[in-house]
Structures are given as structure tokens and as C-alpha cells.
């Protein structure tokens, strides 16, 4: 489908979200600390300015997985979805929202990366209260509306093990590369057909990589969701279940999302699923996809040559490639572009650059090099990484 025009949808989403945040009823009084076993509150840190950190008031013995969050409207107020985030923290998570408490202005996706960097650093800082108390191998990114776009932007960070999109969708087809580069589980929680983000979220759903584990839940509450309800309402309840599954390996919680008889199936939620199994909740990358490589000599002269290698993805997307290049005796590489080489003669390993490693099915990338000696007779074999 054709997405809504970028500028008009941005204006509409930000306006609707701002109306929900500014003109709606005051947030319901949440149960103190949320409903989980670890009463939670928020704090700030001088080493992470312009963020709000939600955590159990008393850190439990178990390590806390990390959830980084972009607010609706990309709001700079880290309390925008405070009931929702406090509820998540009360179940044994560290949740970090973009924006200071009661802050102003707008935020960026870079702030989510800052949250991840900070959590990793604090977990490794001797003497800090989070030293060894966080599980930084289990990090999720999420966001509401404009904040969901921020979550998309960091979903390919190798430290992010799952992504959650709340009432959001990419704003135009030029951004679809963000879908093609997804390799880890994703979940959508949308406010049903009356949600302004519904058409774009459904469009994104149809364009996900074929093997990507994905969940889609629609609850007919509109774009405003349930964030301001006591303990974050129904959206917080299902978010906690999803995070318990994906970040803590709780298969009982995972049963709400997997299979024809899932816990959310047959309820007020409208459910869709792709590639979901109860695998202990441990996010795994899909199996590597096949690729091929073709070698050709572009120019040969006495004592030197220029050659190129074209890497092509097979039937599935490629998220990184590596070429084993076998040079003939007496040949060596003097310079190479659009890739990174280990070695210069004999058996050389060539890997993609950061900008050309992700290929859609059938898509190609080419690297080239100048060498000394004779270029004829080289061999190439492509594998994915």
C-alpha cells in the first residue's frame, strides 16, 4: 500500500499525541510502585542527562534486563508514560525514558543509544549501585508513536535483543530499509483501526523479513493507548508479559503470544503471528542466508591489474557477507575499496563495510581492488555472517 504522505502524517501523529498528553484527563493515580513484586519509582543521573530512569526502589537479587523507551510525540518529558514505565520496572526491569522528568522540547533516537551505553557502563563500574546488577545481554527498545520511530532507528544495534512498537509505523517507503535490516524479534501493540498509526503499522507488518519472529496485537483503544491508566492499563500488562518472555525467558508469559490458542488469542486483542515458537524466550538471529560471489578482471597491464567482485544475496535477505578470495601465485592487493580485507596475498578474507552488508533478496554489492601481478585465475566464495 502507499503510505500516508510524510509531512502530513508527522503533523497528524505529533498533534494527536500532543493532544492526548496535554488535553486528555490527568493520569490515573497508579498503585504505589506499580503492581509487580518490586515497588518502583524513577530517578535521574548526572551521567545520563535528559533521561528518566525507572527502577525497583530496592534492587532485587536478580539482575535487571534493560528497556529503553521513546515517548509519544518524541516528548522531552520523561514522565510522559510514567504509569506504564513504573509498572514495567516493578516487575524487575530497568526502564530508561528519553527526556528529563517534566522536561521540555523533543528527543532523538540517539538518546536511546545513550541509555544503552549508560546501562552497559554502569553495570561495569565498580562501586556503582548498578555494578553487576543489570543484565546487559538482554536489552529491549520500545516507543510510542513518534517514540516508536526512535525505537526502529536503534533496532539494528547489536545490543538490542527485541524491539517493541506501540502505535507507530514508518512514515514513508523510503524508510523501509529499517525493516529489511531487522534480525531480532519484534512486537507491535497498536490501538486498532481507529489508531492514526494503524495503516502504517500494518504496512510495516507486511514488509518484515520473511524469517523474522514477529507479533502483532491490536486493541481497539485508539492512538492514545492506556499508558495513563492505573499501572499503565492493558498496554502495560501485555508489555510486561512480552518483556518477561523475551528478556527473562519466561515461557509461561510467552504463551500469551504464541500459537493458535495463545493467551491473547480470542480476547479483545486482534492477534497476528509470524515465526513464533516458545524457545525459552531467548532471542536468536535467523539462520544465515546464502549468497554468491562473481569475480572479474576489469583491467590488466604489465605488472598490475584491477578486479571487482559482486556479491549477490540469495532467496533471503543477507545481514552481512564475507568473501574468501584466493589470489593466484605472485598476485597481491595494493588497495581495496567498498570492503575490508584481511591479508593481501594468497588466501584473503574480505568482509562488507557497514553501509553495504545488508542486502535484500537478489540485491548485489560490489567491491574492487587494485593488485600487482596477474589477476586471472582468482577464486571467490561467499558466505553470510
CSV table of C-alpha atoms in Angstrom, one decimal:
chain,number,residue,atom,x,y,z
A,1,UNK,CA,0.0,0.0,0.0
A,2,UNK,CA,1.1,3.6,-0.4
A,3,UNK,CA,1.9,5.2,2.9
A,4,UNK,CA,0.4,8.4,4.0
A,5,UNK,CA,2.4,11.5,2.9
A,6,UNK,CA,5.3,12.0,5.3
A,7,UNK,CA,4.8,15.6,6.3
A,8,UNK,CA,1.0,15.3,6.8
A,9,UNK,CA,1.3,12.2,8.9
A,10,UNK,CA,4.1,13.6,11.0
A,11,UNK,CA,2.0,16.6,11.8
A,12,UNK,CA,-1.1,14.5,12.5
A,13,UNK,CA,0.7,12.0,14.7
A,14,UNK,CA,2.5,14.7,16.7
A,15,UNK,CA,-0.7,16.7,17.0
A,16,UNK,CA,-2.8,13.8,18.1
A,17,UNK,CA,-0.2,12.5,20.6
A,18,UNK,CA,0.3,16.0,22.0
A,19,UNK,CA,-3.5,16.3,22.4
A,20,UNK,CA,-3.6,13.0,24.3
A,21,UNK,CA,-0.7,14.1,26.5
A,22,UNK,CA,-1.7,17.7,27.1
A,23,UNK,CA,-5.5,17.9,26.8
A,24,UNK,CA,-6.6,14.5,28.0
A,25,UNK,CA,-7.7,13.7,31.5
A,26,UNK,CA,-5.0,13.7,34.2
A,27,UNK,CA,-3.2,10.4,34.6
A,28,UNK,CA,-5.0,8.0,36.9
A,29,UNK,CA,-3.3,7.5,40.3
A,30,UNK,CA,-1.1,4.4,39.9
A,31,UNK,CA,-0.8,2.0,42.7
A,32,UNK,CA,2.3,2.9,44.6
A,33,UNK,CA,5.3,1.5,42.7
A,34,UNK,CA,3.2,-0.5,40.2
A,35,UNK,CA,1.7,-3.9,40.6
A,36,UNK,CA,4.8,-6.0,40.4
A,37,UNK,CA,6.8,-7.6,43.2
A,38,UNK,CA,9.4,-4.8,43.3
A,39,UNK,CA,7.8,-1.4,44.0
A,40,UNK,CA,9.3,1.1,41.6
A,41,UNK,CA,9.9,4.7,41.2
A,42,UNK,CA,12.1,7.0,39.0
A,43,UNK,CA,15.3,8.8,39.4
A,44,UNK,CA,17.9,10.8,37.3
A,45,UNK,CA,21.6,10.5,36.9
A,46,UNK,CA,24.1,13.3,36.3
A,47,UNK,CA,26.0,10.9,34.0
A,48,UNK,CA,22.9,10.5,31.9
A,49,UNK,CA,21.3,14.0,31.5
A,50,UNK,CA,17.9,14.4,29.8
A,51,UNK,CA,16.7,10.9,30.7
A,52,UNK,CA,14.4,9.4,33.4
A,53,UNK,CA,15.4,6.1,35.0
A,54,UNK,CA,12.6,3.8,36.3
A,55,UNK,CA,13.8,1.1,38.7
A,56,UNK,CA,12.7,-1.0,41.6
A,57,UNK,CA,13.2,1.1,44.8
A,58,UNK,CA,15.2,-1.8,46.3
A,59,UNK,CA,17.2,-3.6,43.7
A,60,UNK,CA,16.4,-7.3,43.8
A,61,UNK,CA,18.9,-10.2,43.8
A,62,UNK,CA,18.1,-11.0,40.2
A,63,UNK,CA,19.8,-8.9,37.5
A,64,UNK,CA,17.6,-6.4,35.8
A,65,UNK,CA,17.1,-6.5,32.0
A,66,UNK,CA,17.1,-3.1,30.3
A,67,UNK,CA,14.2,-1.4,28.4
A,68,UNK,CA,14.9,1.9,26.6
A,69,UNK,CA,11.9,4.0,25.7
A,70,UNK,CA,10.9,6.8,23.3
A,71,UNK,CA,7.9,8.9,24.4
A,72,UNK,CA,4.8,9.7,22.5
A,73,UNK,CA,5.4,12.8,20.3
A,74,UNK,CA,9.1,12.4,20.9
A,75,UNK,CA,8.4,14.4,24.0
A,76,UNK,CA,11.3,15.6,26.2
A,77,UNK,CA,9.2,14.9,29.3
A,78,UNK,CA,10.5,11.6,30.7
A,79,UNK,CA,7.3,11.3,32.8
A,80,UNK,CA,5.0,11.2,29.7
A,81,UNK,CA,4.3,7.5,30.2
A,82,UNK,CA,5.3,7.2,33.8
A,83,UNK,CA,2.5,4.8,34.9
A,84,UNK,CA,3.4,2.5,32.1
A,85,UNK,CA,7.1,2.5,32.7
A,86,UNK,CA,6.9,2.3,36.5
A,87,UNK,CA,4.7,-0.8,36.1
A,88,UNK,CA,7.3,-2.4,33.9
A,89,UNK,CA,10.1,-1.6,36.4
A,90,UNK,CA,8.1,-3.1,39.2
A,91,UNK,CA,8.4,-6.5,37.5
A,92,UNK,CA,12.2,-6.4,37.7
A,93,UNK,CA,13.3,-4.3,34.8
A,94,UNK,CA,15.4,-1.1,34.5
A,95,UNK,CA,13.4,1.2,32.2
A,96,UNK,CA,15.0,4.4,30.8
A,97,UNK,CA,12.9,7.0,29.1
A,98,UNK,CA,14.2,9.8,26.9
A,99,UNK,CA,13.8,13.2,28.5
A,100,UNK,CA,14.2,14.5,32.0
A,101,UNK,CA,11.3,14.4,34.5
A,102,UNK,CA,8.9,17.2,33.4
A,103,UNK,CA,11.4,18.1,30.7
A,104,UNK,CA,10.6,20.1,27.6
A,105,UNK,CA,11.4,20.0,23.9
A,106,UNK,CA,11.8,16.9,21.8
A,107,UNK,CA,14.1,13.9,21.8
A,108,UNK,CA,16.0,11.9,19.2
A,109,UNK,CA,16.9,8.2,18.6
A,110,UNK,CA,20.4,9.0,19.7
A,111,UNK,CA,19.1,9.3,23.3
A,112,UNK,CA,18.1,5.6,23.2
A,113,UNK,CA,21.6,4.7,22.3
A,114,UNK,CA,22.9,6.9,25.1
A,115,UNK,CA,20.6,5.0,27.5
A,116,UNK,CA,22.1,1.7,26.4
A,117,UNK,CA,25.6,3.0,26.6
A,118,UNK,CA,25.0,4.3,30.1
A,119,UNK,CA,23.4,1.0,31.3
A,120,UNK,CA,26.3,-1.0,30.0
A,121,UNK,CA,28.9,1.4,31.6
A,122,UNK,CA,27.1,1.5,35.0
A,123,UNK,CA,26.8,-2.3,35.1
A,124,UNK,CA,30.6,-2.4,34.7
A,125,UNK,CA,31.5,0.5,37.1
A,126,UNK,CA,32.9,-0.8,40.4
A,127,UNK,CA,31.3,0.9,43.3
A,128,UNK,CA,28.2,2.0,41.5
A,129,UNK,CA,24.8,0.8,42.7
A,130,UNK,CA,24.1,-0.9,39.4
A,131,UNK,CA,27.5,-2.7,39.3
A,132,UNK,CA,26.8,-6.3,38.3
A,133,UNK,CA,23.0,-5.7,38.9
A,134,UNK,CA,21.9,-5.3,35.2
A,135,UNK,CA,21.6,-8.0,32.5
A,136,UNK,CA,23.0,-6.0,29.6
A,137,UNK,CA,22.8,-9.1,27.4
A,138,UNK,CA,19.0,-8.6,27.4
A,139,UNK,CA,18.1,-5.1,26.2
A,140,UNK,CA,14.8,-4.1,24.5
A,141,UNK,CA,14.0,-0.9,22.7
A,142,UNK,CA,10.5,0.5,22.5
A,143,UNK,CA,8.5,3.6,21.9
A,144,UNK,CA,5.0,5.1,21.5
A,145,UNK,CA,4.0,7.0,18.3
A,146,UNK,CA,7.0,9.2,17.4
A,147,UNK,CA,9.0,7.3,20.0
A,148,UNK,CA,8.3,4.2,18.1
A,149,UNK,CA,10.2,5.7,15.2
A,150,UNK,CA,13.1,6.2,17.5
A,151,UNK,CA,12.9,2.6,18.5
A,152,UNK,CA,13.0,1.5,14.9
A,153,UNK,CA,16.1,3.6,14.4
A,154,UNK,CA,18.1,1.7,17.0
A,155,UNK,CA,16.6,-1.8,16.4
A,156,UNK,CA,19.8,-2.8,14.5
A,157,UNK,CA,22.0,-2.1,17.4
A,158,UNK,CA,23.6,-5.5,18.2
A,159,UNK,CA,22.9,-5.0,21.9
A,160,UNK,CA,19.1,-4.8,21.3
A,161,UNK,CA,17.6,-8.2,21.5
A,162,UNK,CA,14.0,-7.3,20.8
A,163,UNK,CA,12.0,-4.2,19.7
A,164,UNK,CA,8.5,-3.1,20.7
A,165,UNK,CA,6.5,-0.7,18.6
A,166,UNK,CA,3.5,1.0,20.2
A,167,UNK,CA,1.0,2.8,17.9
A,168,UNK,CA,3.6,3.7,15.3
A,169,UNK,CA,4.8,2.9,11.8
A,170,UNK,CA,7.3,4.1,9.3
A,171,UNK,CA,6.2,7.3,7.6
A,172,UNK,CA,7.2,6.6,4.0
A,173,UNK,CA,8.5,3.8,1.8
A,174,UNK,CA,12.0,5.4,1.7
A,175,UNK,CA,12.4,4.3,5.3
A,176,UNK,CA,11.7,0.6,4.6
A,177,UNK,CA,15.4,-0.2,4.8
A,178,UNK,CA,14.8,-0.1,8.6
A,179,UNK,CA,12.5,-3.1,8.2
A,180,UNK,CA,14.9,-5.0,5.9
A,181,UNK,CA,17.7,-4.8,8.4
A,182,UNK,CA,15.7,-6.3,11.3
A,183,UNK,CA,17.2,-9.6,12.5
A,184,UNK,CA,15.7,-10.0,16.0
A,185,UNK,CA,12.2,-10.4,17.3
A,186,UNK,CA,9.8,-7.5,17.1
A,187,UNK,CA,6.3,-6.9,18.6
A,188,UNK,CA,3.6,-4.4,17.7
A,189,UNK,CA,1.0,-3.1,20.0
A,190,UNK,CA,-1.5,-0.9,18.1
A,191,UNK,CA,-4.7,0.8,19.1
A,192,UNK,CA,-6.8,-0.8,16.4
A,193,UNK,CA,-8.3,0.7,13.1
A,194,UNK,CA,-9.1,4.0,14.9
A,195,UNK,CA,-5.4,4.5,15.7
A,196,UNK,CA,-3.9,7.0,13.3
A,197,UNK,CA,-0.8,4.8,13.1
A,198,UNK,CA,-2.7,1.7,12.2
A,199,UNK,CA,-2.3,1.9,8.4
A,200,UNK,CA,1.4,2.4,8.6
A,201,UNK,CA,1.9,-0.3,11.2
A,202,UNK,CA,0.1,-2.8,9.1
A,203,UNK,CA,2.1,-1.8,6.1
A,204,UNK,CA,5.3,-2.4,8.1
A,205,UNK,CA,4.0,-5.8,9.2
A,206,UNK,CA,3.6,-6.9,5.6
A,207,UNK,CA,7.1,-5.9,4.7
A,208,UNK,CA,9.0,-7.6,7.6
A,209,UNK,CA,11.8,-10.1,6.6
A,210,UNK,CA,10.3,-13.5,5.8
A,211,UNK,CA,12.0,-15.3,8.7
A,212,UNK,CA,11.7,-12.6,11.4
A,213,UNK,CA,9.9,-13.7,14.6
A,214,UNK,CA,7.1,-11.1,15.0
A,215,UNK,CA,3.9,-10.5,17.0
A,216,UNK,CA,1.1,-8.0,16.2
A,217,UNK,CA,-1.6,-7.1,18.7
A,218,UNK,CA,-4.4,-4.6,18.0
A,219,UNK,CA,-6.6,-3.4,20.9
A,220,UNK,CA,-9.4,-1.0,19.9
A,221,UNK,CA,-8.4,1.9,22.1
A,222,UNK,CA,-7.2,4.4,19.5
A,223,UNK,CA,-3.9,6.2,19.3
A,224,UNK,CA,-3.8,7.3,23.0
A,225,UNK,CA,-3.4,3.7,24.3
A,226,UNK,CA,-3.7,3.0,28.0
A,227,UNK,CA,-0.5,4.5,29.3
A,228,UNK,CA,-2.2,7.0,31.7
A,229,UNK,CA,-4.4,4.4,33.3
A,230,UNK,CA,-3.5,2.9,36.7
A,231,UNK,CA,-0.4,0.8,36.3
A,232,UNK,CA,-0.4,1.7,32.6
A,233,UNK,CA,-3.5,-0.3,31.8
A,234,UNK,CA,-3.7,-3.1,29.3
A,235,UNK,CA,-0.8,-2.0,27.2
A,236,UNK,CA,1.5,-2.2,30.2
A,237,UNK,CA,0.1,-5.6,31.2
A,238,UNK,CA,1.0,-7.1,27.8
A,239,UNK,CA,4.3,-5.3,27.6
A,240,UNK,CA,5.3,-6.8,30.9
A,241,UNK,CA,4.4,-10.3,29.6
A,242,UNK,CA,6.3,-9.8,26.4
A,243,UNK,CA,9.4,-8.5,28.2
A,244,UNK,CA,9.3,-11.3,30.7
A,245,UNK,CA,9.3,-13.8,27.8
A,246,UNK,CA,11.9,-12.2,25.6
A,247,UNK,CA,14.2,-10.8,28.3
A,248,UNK,CA,13.8,-13.3,31.1
A,249,UNK,CA,13.0,-16.5,29.2
A,250,UNK,CA,9.6,-16.9,30.9
A,251,UNK,CA,7.7,-19.3,28.6
A,252,UNK,CA,4.6,-19.1,30.6
A,253,UNK,CA,4.4,-15.4,29.7
A,254,UNK,CA,5.4,-16.3,26.2
A,255,UNK,CA,2.3,-18.5,25.9
A,256,UNK,CA,0.3,-15.3,25.6
A,257,UNK,CA,1.8,-14.6,22.2
A,258,UNK,CA,2.5,-18.0,20.6
A,259,UNK,CA,0.2,-20.4,18.8
A,260,UNK,CA,-3.4,-20.6,17.8
A,261,UNK,CA,-4.5,-20.8,21.4
A,262,UNK,CA,-2.3,-18.1,22.8
A,263,UNK,CA,-3.4,-16.2,25.9
A,264,UNK,CA,-4.3,-13.1,23.9
A,265,UNK,CA,-6.0,-15.0,21.2
A,266,UNK,CA,-9.8,-14.9,21.3
A,267,UNK,CA,-9.8,-11.9,23.6
A,268,UNK,CA,-10.3,-8.2,22.8
A,269,UNK,CA,-6.9,-8.3,21.2
A,270,UNK,CA,-6.7,-9.0,17.5
A,271,UNK,CA,-3.6,-11.1,17.1
A,272,UNK,CA,-1.2,-11.9,14.2
A,273,UNK,CA,1.9,-14.0,14.5
A,274,UNK,CA,5.0,-14.8,12.3
A,275,UNK,CA,7.7,-17.4,13.1
A,276,UNK,CA,7.0,-17.5,16.8
A,277,UNK,CA,8.0,-20.5,18.9
A,278,UNK,CA,8.3,-21.0,22.7
A,279,UNK,CA,12.1,-21.3,22.6
A,280,UNK,CA,12.7,-20.3,26.2
A,281,UNK,CA,12.4,-16.7,25.2
A,282,UNK,CA,16.0,-16.3,24.1
A,283,UNK,CA,16.2,-14.1,21.1
A,284,UNK,CA,18.2,-15.7,18.3
A,285,UNK,CA,19.2,-14.5,14.9
A,286,UNK,CA,17.6,-16.2,11.9
A,287,UNK,CA,19.8,-18.7,10.1
A,288,UNK,CA,22.3,-17.2,7.7
A,289,UNK,CA,21.1,-16.8,4.1
A,290,UNK,CA,23.1,-18.0,1.1
A,291,UNK,CA,25.0,-15.6,-1.1
A,292,UNK,CA,27.1,-15.9,-4.2
A,293,UNK,CA,30.2,-14.0,-5.5
A,294,UNK,CA,31.4,-13.3,-9.0
A,295,UNK,CA,35.0,-12.2,-9.8
A,296,UNK,CA,36.1,-10.3,-12.9
A,297,UNK,CA,39.3,-8.6,-14.0
A,298,UNK,CA,38.5,-5.0,-15.2
A,299,UNK,CA,41.9,-4.1,-16.4
A,300,UNK,CA,45.3,-5.9,-16.8
A,301,UNK,CA,48.7,-4.4,-17.6
A,302,UNK,CA,52.2,-5.4,-17.3
A,303,UNK,CA,52.7,-6.0,-13.5
A,304,UNK,CA,49.3,-5.0,-12.3
A,305,UNK,CA,45.5,-5.3,-12.6
A,306,UNK,CA,42.2,-4.0,-11.3
A,307,UNK,CA,39.4,-6.5,-10.4
A,308,UNK,CA,35.9,-6.4,-8.9
A,309,UNK,CA,33.8,-8.9,-7.0
A,310,UNK,CA,30.0,-8.7,-7.0
A,311,UNK,CA,28.2,-10.3,-4.0
A,312,UNK,CA,24.6,-11.2,-4.5
A,313,UNK,CA,22.1,-12.3,-1.9
A,314,UNK,CA,20.1,-15.5,-2.5
A,315,UNK,CA,16.4,-16.1,-1.8
A,316,UNK,CA,16.5,-14.4,1.6
A,317,UNK,CA,18.0,-11.2,2.9
A,318,UNK,CA,21.6,-11.0,3.9
A,319,UNK,CA,22.7,-9.1,7.1
A,320,UNK,CA,26.4,-9.3,6.4
A,321,UNK,CA,28.7,-11.1,4.0
A,322,UNK,CA,32.2,-12.4,3.8
A,323,UNK,CA,34.2,-13.5,0.7
A,324,UNK,CA,37.1,-15.9,0.7
A,325,UNK,CA,39.3,-14.6,-2.1
A,326,UNK,CA,42.0,-16.9,-3.4
A,327,UNK,CA,44.7,-15.0,-5.4
A,328,UNK,CA,47.0,-16.7,-7.8
A,329,UNK,CA,50.7,-17.0,-7.0
A,330,UNK,CA,52.6,-13.7,-7.4
A,331,UNK,CA,49.4,-11.6,-7.1
A,332,UNK,CA,48.8,-9.3,-4.2
A,333,UNK,CA,46.4,-6.5,-3.2
A,334,UNK,CA,47.8,-3.0,-3.1
A,335,UNK,CA,44.5,-1.1,-2.4
A,336,UNK,CA,40.8,-2.1,-1.9
A,337,UNK,CA,37.5,-0.2,-1.8
A,338,UNK,CA,33.9,-0.9,-0.6
A,339,UNK,CA,35.1,-3.7,1.7
A,340,UNK,CA,37.6,-4.6,4.4
A,341,UNK,CA,40.4,-7.2,3.7
A,342,UNK,CA,42.4,-9.4,6.0
A,343,UNK,CA,45.6,-10.3,4.2
A,344,UNK,CA,46.9,-9.1,0.8
A,345,UNK,CA,48.0,-12.3,-1.0
A,346,UNK,CA,47.1,-16.0,-1.2
A,347,UNK,CA,44.0,-16.7,0.9
A,348,UNK,CA,42.4,-13.3,1.6
A,349,UNK,CA,39.2,-12.7,3.7
A,350,UNK,CA,37.1,-9.8,2.6
A,351,UNK,CA,34.1,-8.5,4.6
A,352,UNK,CA,31.5,-5.9,4.0
A,353,UNK,CA,31.6,-2.3,5.0
A,354,UNK,CA,28.9,-1.0,7.5
A,355,UNK,CA,27.0,0.5,4.6
A,356,UNK,CA,26.8,-2.5,2.2
A,357,UNK,CA,26.4,-5.6,4.3
A,358,UNK,CA,22.6,-5.7,4.3
A,359,UNK,CA,21.2,-7.0,1.1
A,360,UNK,CA,17.6,-7.7,0.2
A,361,UNK,CA,16.9,-11.0,-1.7
A,362,UNK,CA,18.6,-10.8,-5.1
A,363,UNK,CA,20.3,-7.5,-4.3
A,364,UNK,CA,24.0,-7.1,-5.0
A,365,UNK,CA,27.0,-5.1,-3.7
A,366,UNK,CA,30.4,-4.8,-5.4
A,367,UNK,CA,33.8,-4.2,-4.1
A,368,UNK,CA,37.0,-3.7,-6.1
A,369,UNK,CA,40.8,-3.7,-5.7
A,370,UNK,CA,44.0,-3.0,-7.4
A,371,UNK,CA,46.7,-5.5,-7.4
A,372,UNK,CA,50.2,-6.4,-8.5
A,373,UNK,CA,50.9,-9.4,-10.7
A,374,UNK,CA,48.3,-11.2,-12.8
A,375,UNK,CA,44.6,-11.1,-11.8
A,376,UNK,CA,43.4,-14.1,-13.8
A,377,UNK,CA,42.7,-17.4,-12.0
A,378,UNK,CA,41.5,-16.0,-8.7
A,379,UNK,CA,38.7,-17.8,-6.9
A,380,UNK,CA,35.9,-16.4,-4.7
A,381,UNK,CA,33.4,-18.0,-2.3
A,382,UNK,CA,30.7,-16.0,-0.4
A,383,UNK,CA,29.3,-16.8,3.0
A,384,UNK,CA,27.0,-14.8,5.2
A,385,UNK,CA,28.0,-13.5,8.7
